[in-house]
Tab-separated table of C-alpha atoms and ligand atoms in Angstrom:
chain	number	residue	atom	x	y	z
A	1	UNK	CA	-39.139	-19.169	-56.916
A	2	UNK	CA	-42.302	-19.009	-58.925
A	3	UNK	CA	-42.330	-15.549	-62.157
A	4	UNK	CA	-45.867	-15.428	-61.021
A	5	UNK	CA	-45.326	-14.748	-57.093
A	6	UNK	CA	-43.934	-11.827	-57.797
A	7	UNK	CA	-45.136	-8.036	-58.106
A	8	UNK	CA	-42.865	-5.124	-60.266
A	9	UNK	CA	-43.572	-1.925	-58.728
A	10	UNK	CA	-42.775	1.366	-61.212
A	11	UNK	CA	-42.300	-1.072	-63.719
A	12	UNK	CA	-41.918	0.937	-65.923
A	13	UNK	CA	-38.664	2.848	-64.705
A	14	UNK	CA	-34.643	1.967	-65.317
A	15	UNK	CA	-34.907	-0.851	-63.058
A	16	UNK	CA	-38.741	-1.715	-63.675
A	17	UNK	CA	-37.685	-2.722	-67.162
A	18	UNK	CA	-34.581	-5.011	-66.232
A	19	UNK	CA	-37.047	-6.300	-63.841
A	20	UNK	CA	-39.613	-7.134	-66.359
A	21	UNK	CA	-36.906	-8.590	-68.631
A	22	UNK	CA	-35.767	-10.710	-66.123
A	23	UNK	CA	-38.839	-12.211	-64.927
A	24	UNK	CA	-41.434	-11.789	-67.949
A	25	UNK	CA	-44.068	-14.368	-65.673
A	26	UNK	CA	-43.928	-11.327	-62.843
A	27	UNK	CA	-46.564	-9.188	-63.046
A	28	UNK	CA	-46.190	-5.205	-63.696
A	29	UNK	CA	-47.629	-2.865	-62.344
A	30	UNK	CA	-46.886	0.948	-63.216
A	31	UNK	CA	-47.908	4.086	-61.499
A	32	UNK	CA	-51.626	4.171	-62.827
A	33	UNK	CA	-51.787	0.726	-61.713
A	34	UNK	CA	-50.701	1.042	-58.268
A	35	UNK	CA	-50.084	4.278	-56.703
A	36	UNK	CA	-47.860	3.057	-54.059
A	37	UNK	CA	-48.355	6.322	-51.832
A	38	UNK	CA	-52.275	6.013	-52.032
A	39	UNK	CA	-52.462	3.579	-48.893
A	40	UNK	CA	-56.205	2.232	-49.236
A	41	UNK	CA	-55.347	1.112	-52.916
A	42	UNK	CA	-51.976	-0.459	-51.535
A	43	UNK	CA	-53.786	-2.531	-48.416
A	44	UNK	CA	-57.028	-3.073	-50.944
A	45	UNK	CA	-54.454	-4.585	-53.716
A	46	UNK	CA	-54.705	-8.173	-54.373
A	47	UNK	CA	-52.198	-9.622	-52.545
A	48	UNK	CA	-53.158	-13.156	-52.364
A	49	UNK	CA	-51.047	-14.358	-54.637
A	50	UNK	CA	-48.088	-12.308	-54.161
A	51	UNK	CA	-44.684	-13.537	-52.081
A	52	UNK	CA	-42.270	-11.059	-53.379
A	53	UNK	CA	-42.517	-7.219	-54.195
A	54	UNK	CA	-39.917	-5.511	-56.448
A	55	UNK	CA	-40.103	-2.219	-55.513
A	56	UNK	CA	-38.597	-0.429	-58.212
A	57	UNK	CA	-40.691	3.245	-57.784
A	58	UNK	CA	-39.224	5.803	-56.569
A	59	UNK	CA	-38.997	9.895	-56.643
A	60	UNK	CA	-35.586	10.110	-58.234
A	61	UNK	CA	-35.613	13.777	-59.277
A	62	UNK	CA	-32.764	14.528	-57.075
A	63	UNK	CA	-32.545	18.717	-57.547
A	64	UNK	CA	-36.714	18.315	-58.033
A	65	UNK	CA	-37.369	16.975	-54.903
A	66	UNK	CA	-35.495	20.572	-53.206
A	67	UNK	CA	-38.412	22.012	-54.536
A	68	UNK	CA	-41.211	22.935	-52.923
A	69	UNK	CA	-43.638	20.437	-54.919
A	70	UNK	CA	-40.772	18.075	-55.149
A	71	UNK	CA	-40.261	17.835	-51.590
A	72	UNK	CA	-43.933	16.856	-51.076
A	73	UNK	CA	-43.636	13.915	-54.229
A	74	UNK	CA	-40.026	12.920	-52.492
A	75	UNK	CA	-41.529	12.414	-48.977
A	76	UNK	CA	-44.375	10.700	-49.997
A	77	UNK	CA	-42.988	8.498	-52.637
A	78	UNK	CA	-39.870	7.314	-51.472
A	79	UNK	CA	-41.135	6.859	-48.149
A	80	UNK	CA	-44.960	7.214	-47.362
A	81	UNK	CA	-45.006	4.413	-50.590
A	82	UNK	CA	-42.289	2.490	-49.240
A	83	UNK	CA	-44.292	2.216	-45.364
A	84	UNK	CA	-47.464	1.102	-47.315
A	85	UNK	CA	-45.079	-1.631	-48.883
A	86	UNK	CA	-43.353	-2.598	-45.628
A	87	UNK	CA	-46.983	-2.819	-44.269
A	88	UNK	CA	-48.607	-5.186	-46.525
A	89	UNK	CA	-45.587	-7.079	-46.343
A	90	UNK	CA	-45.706	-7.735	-43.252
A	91	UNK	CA	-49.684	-8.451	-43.087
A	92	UNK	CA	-49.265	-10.591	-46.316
A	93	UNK	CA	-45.641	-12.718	-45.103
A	94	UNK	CA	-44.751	-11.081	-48.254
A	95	UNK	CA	-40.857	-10.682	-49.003
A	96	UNK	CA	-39.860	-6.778	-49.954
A	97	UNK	CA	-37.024	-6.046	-52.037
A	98	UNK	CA	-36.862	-2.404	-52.058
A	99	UNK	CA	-33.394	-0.329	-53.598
A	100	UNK	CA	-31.445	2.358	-52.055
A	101	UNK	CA	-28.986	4.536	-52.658
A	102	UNK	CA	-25.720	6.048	-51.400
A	103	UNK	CA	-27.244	9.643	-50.894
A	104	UNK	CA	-28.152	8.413	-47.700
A	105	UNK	CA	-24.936	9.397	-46.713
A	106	UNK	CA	-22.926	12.605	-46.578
A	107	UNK	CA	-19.867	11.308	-48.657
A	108	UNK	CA	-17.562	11.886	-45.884
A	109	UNK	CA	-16.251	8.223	-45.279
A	110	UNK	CA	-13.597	6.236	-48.264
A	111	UNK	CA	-15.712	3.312	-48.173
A	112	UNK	CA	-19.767	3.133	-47.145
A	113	UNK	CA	-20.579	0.364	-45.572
A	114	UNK	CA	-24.017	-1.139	-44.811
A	115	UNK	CA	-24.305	-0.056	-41.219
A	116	UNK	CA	-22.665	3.309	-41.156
A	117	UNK	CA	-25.345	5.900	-39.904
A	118	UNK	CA	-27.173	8.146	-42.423
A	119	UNK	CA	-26.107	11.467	-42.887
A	120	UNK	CA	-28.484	12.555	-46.349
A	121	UNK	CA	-27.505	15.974	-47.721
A	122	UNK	CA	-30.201	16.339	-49.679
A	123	UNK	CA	-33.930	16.336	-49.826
A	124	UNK	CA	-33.807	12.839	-51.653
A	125	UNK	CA	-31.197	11.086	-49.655
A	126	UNK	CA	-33.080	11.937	-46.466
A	127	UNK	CA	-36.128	10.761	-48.200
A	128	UNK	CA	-34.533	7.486	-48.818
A	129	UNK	CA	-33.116	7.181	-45.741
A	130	UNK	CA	-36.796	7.115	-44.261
A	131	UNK	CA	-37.719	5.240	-46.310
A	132	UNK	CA	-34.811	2.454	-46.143
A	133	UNK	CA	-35.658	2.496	-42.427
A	134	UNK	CA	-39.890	1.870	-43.372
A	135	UNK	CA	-38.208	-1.258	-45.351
A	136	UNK	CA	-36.180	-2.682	-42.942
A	137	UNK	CA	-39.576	-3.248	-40.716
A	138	UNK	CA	-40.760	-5.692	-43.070
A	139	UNK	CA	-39.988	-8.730	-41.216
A	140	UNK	CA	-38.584	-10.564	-45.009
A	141	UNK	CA	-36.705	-7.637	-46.665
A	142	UNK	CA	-33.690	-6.930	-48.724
A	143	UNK	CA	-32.810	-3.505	-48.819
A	144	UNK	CA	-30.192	-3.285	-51.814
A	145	UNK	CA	-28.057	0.169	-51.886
A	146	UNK	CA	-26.969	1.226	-55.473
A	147	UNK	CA	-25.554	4.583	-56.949
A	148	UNK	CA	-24.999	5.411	-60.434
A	149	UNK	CA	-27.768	3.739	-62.196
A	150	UNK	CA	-27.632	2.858	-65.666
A	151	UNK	CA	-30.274	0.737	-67.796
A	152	UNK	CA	-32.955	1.658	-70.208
A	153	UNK	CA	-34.395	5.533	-69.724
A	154	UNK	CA	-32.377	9.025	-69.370
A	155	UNK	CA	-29.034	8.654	-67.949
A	156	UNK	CA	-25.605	9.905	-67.548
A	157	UNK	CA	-24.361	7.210	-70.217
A	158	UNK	CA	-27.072	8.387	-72.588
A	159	UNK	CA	-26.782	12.191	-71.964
A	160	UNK	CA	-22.393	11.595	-72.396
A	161	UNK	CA	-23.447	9.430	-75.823
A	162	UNK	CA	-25.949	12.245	-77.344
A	163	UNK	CA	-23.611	14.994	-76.396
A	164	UNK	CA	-20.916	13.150	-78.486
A	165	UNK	CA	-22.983	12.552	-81.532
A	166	UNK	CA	-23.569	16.687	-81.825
A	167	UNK	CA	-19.541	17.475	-81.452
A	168	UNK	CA	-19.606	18.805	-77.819
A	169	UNK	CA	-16.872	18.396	-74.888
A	170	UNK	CA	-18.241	18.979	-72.183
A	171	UNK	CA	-16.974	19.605	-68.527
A	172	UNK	CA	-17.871	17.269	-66.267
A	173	UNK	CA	-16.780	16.897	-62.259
A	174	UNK	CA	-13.693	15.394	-61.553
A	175	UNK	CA	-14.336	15.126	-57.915
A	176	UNK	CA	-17.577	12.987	-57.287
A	177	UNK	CA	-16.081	9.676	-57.113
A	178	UNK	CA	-17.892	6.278	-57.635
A	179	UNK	CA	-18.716	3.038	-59.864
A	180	UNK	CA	-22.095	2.696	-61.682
A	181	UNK	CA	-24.625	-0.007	-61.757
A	182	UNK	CA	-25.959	-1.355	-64.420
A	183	UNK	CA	-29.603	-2.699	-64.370
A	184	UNK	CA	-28.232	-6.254	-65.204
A	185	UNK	CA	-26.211	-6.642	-62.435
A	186	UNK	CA	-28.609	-4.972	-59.964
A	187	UNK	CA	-30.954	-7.524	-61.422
A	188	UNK	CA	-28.531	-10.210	-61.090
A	189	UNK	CA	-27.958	-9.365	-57.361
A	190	UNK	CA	-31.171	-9.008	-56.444
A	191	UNK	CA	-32.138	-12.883	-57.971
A	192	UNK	CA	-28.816	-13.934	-56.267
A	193	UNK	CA	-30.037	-13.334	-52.723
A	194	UNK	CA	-33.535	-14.706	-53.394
A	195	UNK	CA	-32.653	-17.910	-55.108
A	196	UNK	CA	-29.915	-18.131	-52.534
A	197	UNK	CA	-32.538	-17.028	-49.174
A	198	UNK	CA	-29.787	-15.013	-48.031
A	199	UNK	CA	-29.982	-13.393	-44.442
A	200	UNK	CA	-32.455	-10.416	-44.672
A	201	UNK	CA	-31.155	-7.021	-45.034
A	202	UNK	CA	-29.247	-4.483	-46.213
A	203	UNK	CA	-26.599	-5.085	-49.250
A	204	UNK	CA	-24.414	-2.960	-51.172
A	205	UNK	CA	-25.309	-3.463	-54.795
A	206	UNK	CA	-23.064	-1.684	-56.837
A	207	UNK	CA	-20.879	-3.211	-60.155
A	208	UNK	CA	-16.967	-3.955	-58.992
A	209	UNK	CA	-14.266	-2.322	-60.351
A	210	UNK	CA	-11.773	0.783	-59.365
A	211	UNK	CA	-13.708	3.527	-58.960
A	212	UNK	CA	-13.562	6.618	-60.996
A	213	UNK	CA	-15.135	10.173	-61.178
A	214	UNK	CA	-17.940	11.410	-63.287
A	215	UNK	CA	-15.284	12.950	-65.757
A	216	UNK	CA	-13.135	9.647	-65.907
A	217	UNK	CA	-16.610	7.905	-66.741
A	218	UNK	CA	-17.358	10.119	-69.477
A	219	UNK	CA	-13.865	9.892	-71.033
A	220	UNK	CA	-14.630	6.067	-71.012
A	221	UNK	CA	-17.649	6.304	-72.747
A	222	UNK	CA	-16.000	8.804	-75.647
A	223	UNK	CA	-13.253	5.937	-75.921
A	224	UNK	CA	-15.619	3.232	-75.841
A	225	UNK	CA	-17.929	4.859	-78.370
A	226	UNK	CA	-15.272	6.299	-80.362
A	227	UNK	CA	-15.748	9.600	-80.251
A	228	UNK	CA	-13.477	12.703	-80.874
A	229	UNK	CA	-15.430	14.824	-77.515
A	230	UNK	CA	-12.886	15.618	-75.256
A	231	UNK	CA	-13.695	16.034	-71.202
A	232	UNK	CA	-12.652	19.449	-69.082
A	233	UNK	CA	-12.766	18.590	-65.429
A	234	UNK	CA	-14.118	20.899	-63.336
A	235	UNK	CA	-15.188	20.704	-59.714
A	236	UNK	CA	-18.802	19.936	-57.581
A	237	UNK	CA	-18.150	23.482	-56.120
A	238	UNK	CA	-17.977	25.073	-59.828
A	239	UNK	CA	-20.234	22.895	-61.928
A	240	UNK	CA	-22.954	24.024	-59.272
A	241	UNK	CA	-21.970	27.581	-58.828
A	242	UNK	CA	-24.846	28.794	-61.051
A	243	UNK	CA	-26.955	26.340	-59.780
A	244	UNK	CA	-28.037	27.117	-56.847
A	245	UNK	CA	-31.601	25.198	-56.602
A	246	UNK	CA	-29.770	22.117	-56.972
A	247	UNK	CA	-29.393	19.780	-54.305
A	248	UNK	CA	-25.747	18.812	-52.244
A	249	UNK	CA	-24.443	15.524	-53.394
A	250	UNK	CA	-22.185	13.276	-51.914
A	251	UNK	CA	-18.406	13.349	-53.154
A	252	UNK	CA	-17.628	9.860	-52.296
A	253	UNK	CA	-20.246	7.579	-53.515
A	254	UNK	CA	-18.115	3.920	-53.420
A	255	UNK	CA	-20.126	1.529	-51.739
A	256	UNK	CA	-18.219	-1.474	-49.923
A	257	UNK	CA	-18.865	-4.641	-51.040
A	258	UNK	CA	-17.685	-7.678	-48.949
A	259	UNK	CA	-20.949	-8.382	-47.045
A	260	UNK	CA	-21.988	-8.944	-50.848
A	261	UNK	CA	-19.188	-10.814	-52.033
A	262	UNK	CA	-19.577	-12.779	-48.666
A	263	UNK	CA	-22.782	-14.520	-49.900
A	264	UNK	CA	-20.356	-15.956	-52.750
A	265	UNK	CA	-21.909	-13.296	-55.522
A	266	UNK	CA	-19.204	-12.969	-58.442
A	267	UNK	CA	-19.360	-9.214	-59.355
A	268	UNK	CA	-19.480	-7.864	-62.945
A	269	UNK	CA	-16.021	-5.160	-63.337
A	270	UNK	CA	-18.111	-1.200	-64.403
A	271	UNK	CA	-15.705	-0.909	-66.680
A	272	UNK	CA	-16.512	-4.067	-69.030
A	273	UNK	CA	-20.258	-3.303	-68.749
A	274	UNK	CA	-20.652	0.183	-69.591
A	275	UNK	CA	-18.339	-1.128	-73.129
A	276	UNK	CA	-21.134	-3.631	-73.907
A	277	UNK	CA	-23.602	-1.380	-72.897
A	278	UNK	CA	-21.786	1.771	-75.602
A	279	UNK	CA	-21.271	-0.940	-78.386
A	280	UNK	CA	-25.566	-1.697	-78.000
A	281	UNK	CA	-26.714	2.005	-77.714
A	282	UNK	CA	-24.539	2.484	-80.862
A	283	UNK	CA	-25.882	-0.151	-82.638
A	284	UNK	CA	-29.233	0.569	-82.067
B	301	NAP	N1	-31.031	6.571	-60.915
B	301	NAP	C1	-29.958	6.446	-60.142
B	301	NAP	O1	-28.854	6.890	-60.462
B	301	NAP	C2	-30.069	5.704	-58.836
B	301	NAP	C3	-28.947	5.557	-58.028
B	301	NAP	C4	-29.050	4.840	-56.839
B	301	NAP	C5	-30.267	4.296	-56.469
B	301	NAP	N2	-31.358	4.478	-57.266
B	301	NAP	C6	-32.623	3.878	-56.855
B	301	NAP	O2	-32.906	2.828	-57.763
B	301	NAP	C7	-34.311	2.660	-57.859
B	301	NAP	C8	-34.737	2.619	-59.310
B	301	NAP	O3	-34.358	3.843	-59.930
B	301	NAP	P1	-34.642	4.124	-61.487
B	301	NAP	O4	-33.533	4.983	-61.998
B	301	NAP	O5	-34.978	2.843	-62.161
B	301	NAP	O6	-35.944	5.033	-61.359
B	301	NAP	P2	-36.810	5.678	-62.533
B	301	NAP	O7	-36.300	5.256	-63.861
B	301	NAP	O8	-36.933	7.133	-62.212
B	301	NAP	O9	-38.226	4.980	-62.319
B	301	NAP	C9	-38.975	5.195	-61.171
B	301	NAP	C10	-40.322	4.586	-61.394
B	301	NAP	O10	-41.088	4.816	-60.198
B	301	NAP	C11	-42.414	4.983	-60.584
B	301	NAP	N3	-43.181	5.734	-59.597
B	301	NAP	C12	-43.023	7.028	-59.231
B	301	NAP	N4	-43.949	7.360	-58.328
B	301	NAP	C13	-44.712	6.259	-58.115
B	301	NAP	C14	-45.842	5.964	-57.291
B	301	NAP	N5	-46.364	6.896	-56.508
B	301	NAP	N6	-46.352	4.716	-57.335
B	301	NAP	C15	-45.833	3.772	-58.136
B	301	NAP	N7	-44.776	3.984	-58.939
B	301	NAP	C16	-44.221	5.218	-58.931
B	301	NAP	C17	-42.357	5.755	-61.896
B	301	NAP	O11	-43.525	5.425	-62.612
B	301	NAP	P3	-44.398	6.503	-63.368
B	301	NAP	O12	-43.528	7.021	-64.468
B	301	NAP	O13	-45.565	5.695	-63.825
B	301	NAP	O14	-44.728	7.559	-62.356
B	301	NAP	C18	-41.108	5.189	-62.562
B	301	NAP	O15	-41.433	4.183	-63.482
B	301	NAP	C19	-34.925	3.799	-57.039
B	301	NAP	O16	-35.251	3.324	-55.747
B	301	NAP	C20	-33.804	4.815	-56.940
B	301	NAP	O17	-33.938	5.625	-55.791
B	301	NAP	C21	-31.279	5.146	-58.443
């Protein structure tokens, strides 16, 4: 596998940058660059030298895209982008790796597995739904399914670290259940099944390690960090009761990961990453 075959779409995101790190002979390309929703500048794009796309863009607003603007960027983005991708992969024998993510589904099973049906609650789960499905037409595709994300830009490890450095304790829900993923190992996986030319397809892509809730995961990150914040649990139902432009989420998010650990991918433990990942935002 050649840095220089391949193309970083939203480059510039959470996973963009892991992306970049990983392969610095790729070549980025951010929104300005390619727009991947405007279809003449995706099928005009040079593709000649291309043999794998990263897709990392997406619409990730997930209460923005119930909006009625959001809605528009959702559709088009997360799947009107990701058909124009499928599409030049296919005319170009191009391979598309293109990420997921468990709001596909309602929630409602223990353990998600790559073939259960979509059921998307929301606005952005049905958008990535669609667009998971414009993916899988690309003849050479990985589809890889990840919830929780956590690398370099806003999130949930970030917000929990900030609120801890001005004295709060916050409440956070007790009932949405999951592991994250950290950019690293997404990246790893992702490089696993293309040195490796596993089968096409879909994979779960999460980290390993006994899931948790949101709340759990914050209390973590106060122990890790050393902090004094304490966490109140409170419910999905209450945390959005005053909410309510924001979108349904799914209450079980834990993806299943034997097809993964089938291929002979050794899993990173949540747990031990989010502790390295504390001890460097602190020591920034
Ligand atoms: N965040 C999570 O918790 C989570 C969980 C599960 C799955 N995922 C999935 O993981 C993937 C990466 O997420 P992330 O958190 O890294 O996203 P992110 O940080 O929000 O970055 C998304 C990137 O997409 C780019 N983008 C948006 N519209 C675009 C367009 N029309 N053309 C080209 N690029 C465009 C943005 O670039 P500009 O800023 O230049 O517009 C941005 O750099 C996404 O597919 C997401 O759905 C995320």
């Amino acid at each position: 596998m050649n840095d220089a075959e391949i193309l970083v779409v939203g480059a510039n995101g959470q996973l963009g940058t892991a992306l970049q790190e990983k392969y610095p002979g790729a070549k980025p390309v951010d929104s300005a660059e390619l727009d991947i929703t405007d279809r003449q500048a995706v099928e005009s794009f040079d593709w000649s030298n291309i043999k794998i796309i990263l897709n990392a863009a997406a619409y990730t607003n997930v209460d923005g895209a119930e909006s009625v603007d959001g809605r528009v960027a959702s559709w088009l983005v997360n799947t009107t982008g990701i058909s124009n991708l499928a599409r030049v992969s296919s005319e170009h024998d191009i391979t598309l790796v293109h990420i997921s993510s468990e709001y596909v589904f309602d929630g409602n099973k223990d353990n998600h597995s790559e073939d259960e049906p979509f059921s998307p609650l929301s606005v952005y789960g049905s958008t990535k739904a669609a667009g998971d499905i414009a993916a899988s037409l690309a003849p050479k595709h990985y589809i890889c399914r990840a919830t929780w994300l956590i690398g370099e830009g806003k999130n949930f490890v970030r917000t929990m670290i900030g609120l801890a450095q001005k004295g709060v304790s916050p409440a956070v829900v007790n009932d949405q259940v999951g592991r994250l993923t950290f950019t690293n190992e997404l990246v790893r996986i992702i490089d696993y099944l293309l040195q490796t030319k596993a089968t096409y397809g879909t994979y779960n892509s999460t980290n390993d390690g006994e899931p948790a809730s949101w709340a759990d995961v914050a209390r973590l990150i106060f122990t890790d960090g050393g902090f004094d914040s304490q966490v109140t649990d409170i419910s999905t139902e209450k945390y959005f009761a005053d909410k309510p432009d924001a979108a349904k989420r799914p209450l079980n998010s834990v993806l299943d990961l034997s097809k993964l650990h089938q291929t002979g991918f050794k899993s990173n433990d949540w747990r031990e990453d989010l502790n390295t990942y504390v001890k460097k935002e602190l020591s920034k």
